[in-house]
Amino acid sequence: MAPMIYTLYGFAIFFFIFWCAMWLLHLIAIFYGKYRLHKKVKPLPADEPYPGVSILKPLMGVDPHLVSNLETFFTMSYPLYEILFCIEDEKDPAVDVVNALIEKHPKVSPMFLLAVLL
């Protein structure tokens, strides 16, 4: 009976040490994540200009929320951008919607691109 008790004690000690090691591993992971992975992002200095960007927006037809969806592109706070509207047909009804938004927001530089299907 004595060897059985020592075997059970051995298992108990092993699993207790394993349990403590897992707790220690979790604590290390929590502190590592808090102090290494959650760094504050340094903002760009004000004297460096933002790079210009081009937004390519394919259009085909009109859906119920097209005006509000496209208006978000015209009202962005990014300083330097252009919007490229890609259309398949010059008679697409979405062109009229975009032209109305261009008249409403003259500071944005949009451009139409006509897609050629092969």
Coordinates of C-alpha atoms in Angstrom, one line a residue:
M1 CA 0.0 0.0 0.0
A2 CA 2.9 2.3 0.7
P3 CA 4.2 2.4 -2.9
M4 CA 0.7 3.4 -4.0
I5 CA 0.6 6.3 -1.6
Y6 CA 4.0 7.5 -2.8
T7 CA 2.8 7.2 -6.4
L8 CA -0.3 9.3 -5.7
Y9 CA 1.9 11.9 -3.8
G10 CA 4.2 12.0 -6.9
F11 CA 1.3 12.6 -9.2
A12 CA -0.1 15.3 -6.9
I13 CA 3.2 17.1 -6.7
F14 CA 3.7 16.8 -10.4
F15 CA 0.2 18.3 -11.2
F16 CA 0.6 21.0 -8.5
I17 CA 3.9 22.1 -10.1
F18 CA 2.3 21.9 -13.6
W19 CA -0.7 24.0 -12.4
C20 CA 1.7 26.6 -10.8
A21 CA 3.7 26.7 -14.1
M22 CA 0.5 27.3 -16.1
W23 CA -0.5 30.2 -13.8
L24 CA 3.0 31.7 -14.1
L25 CA 2.8 31.3 -17.9
H26 CA -0.6 33.1 -18.0
L27 CA 0.7 35.9 -15.8
I28 CA 3.7 36.4 -18.0
A29 CA 1.5 36.4 -21.1
I30 CA -0.8 39.0 -19.5
F31 CA 2.0 41.3 -18.5
Y32 CA 3.8 40.9 -21.9
G33 CA 0.6 41.7 -23.7
K34 CA -0.1 44.7 -21.6
Y35 CA 3.3 46.3 -21.7
R36 CA 4.6 45.2 -25.2
L37 CA 1.6 44.8 -27.4
H38 CA -0.5 47.8 -26.2
K39 CA 1.8 50.6 -27.1
K40 CA 0.5 54.0 -28.0
V41 CA 0.8 54.9 -31.6
K42 CA 2.9 57.9 -32.2
P43 CA 1.1 60.4 -34.4
L44 CA 2.8 61.8 -37.5
P45 CA 4.6 65.1 -36.9
A46 CA 2.6 68.1 -38.1
D47 CA 5.4 69.3 -40.3
E48 CA 5.3 66.2 -42.5
P49 CA 2.6 66.3 -45.1
Y50 CA 0.2 63.3 -45.5
P51 CA 0.7 61.3 -48.7
G52 CA -2.0 61.7 -51.3
V53 CA -4.3 58.8 -51.9
S54 CA -6.6 57.7 -54.7
I55 CA -9.9 56.0 -54.0
L56 CA -11.2 53.8 -56.7
K57 CA -15.0 53.3 -56.5
P58 CA -16.6 51.1 -59.1
L59 CA -20.2 52.1 -59.9
M60 CA -23.1 50.3 -61.7
G61 CA -26.7 51.2 -61.3
V62 CA -28.4 53.0 -58.4
D63 CA -29.3 51.4 -55.1
P64 CA -31.4 53.1 -52.3
H65 CA -28.5 54.3 -50.2
L66 CA -26.1 55.3 -53.0
V67 CA -26.2 59.0 -52.3
S68 CA -25.4 58.6 -48.6
N69 CA -22.7 56.0 -49.3
L70 CA -21.0 58.1 -51.9
E71 CA -21.2 61.3 -49.8
T72 CA -19.0 59.7 -47.2
F73 CA -16.2 59.7 -49.7
F74 CA -16.7 63.4 -50.4
T75 CA -16.8 64.4 -46.7
M76 CA -13.6 62.7 -45.5
S77 CA -11.3 64.7 -43.3
Y78 CA -8.1 63.4 -45.0
P79 CA -6.3 66.4 -46.5
L80 CA -5.2 65.2 -49.9
Y81 CA -7.2 62.6 -51.9
E82 CA -8.9 62.0 -55.2
I83 CA -11.9 59.8 -56.0
L84 CA -11.8 57.8 -59.2
F85 CA -15.3 56.6 -60.2
C86 CA -15.1 53.6 -62.6
I87 CA -18.2 53.1 -64.7
E88 CA -19.0 50.7 -67.5
D89 CA -21.4 52.9 -69.5
E90 CA -21.6 56.6 -69.7
K91 CA -25.4 56.4 -69.6
D92 CA -25.4 54.7 -66.2
P93 CA -27.8 56.4 -63.7
A94 CA -25.1 56.5 -61.1
V95 CA -23.3 59.1 -63.1
D96 CA -26.1 61.6 -62.4
V97 CA -25.9 60.9 -58.7
V98 CA -22.1 61.5 -58.7
N99 CA -22.5 64.7 -60.8
A100 CA -24.9 66.0 -58.2
L101 CA -22.4 65.2 -55.4
I102 CA -19.6 66.9 -57.3
E103 CA -21.7 70.1 -57.5
K104 CA -22.5 69.8 -53.8
H105 CA -18.8 69.3 -52.8
P106 CA -16.6 71.3 -55.2
K107 CA -13.4 71.0 -53.1
V108 CA -13.0 67.3 -53.9
S109 CA -11.3 66.2 -57.2
P110 CA -13.2 63.3 -58.6
M111 CA -12.7 61.7 -62.0
F112 CA -14.6 59.3 -64.1
L113 CA -12.9 56.3 -65.7
L114 CA -14.7 54.3 -68.4
A115 CA -14.1 50.6 -68.1
V116 CA -13.6 48.7 -71.3
L117 CA -14.9 45.1 -71.3
L118 CA -13.1 42.7 -73.6

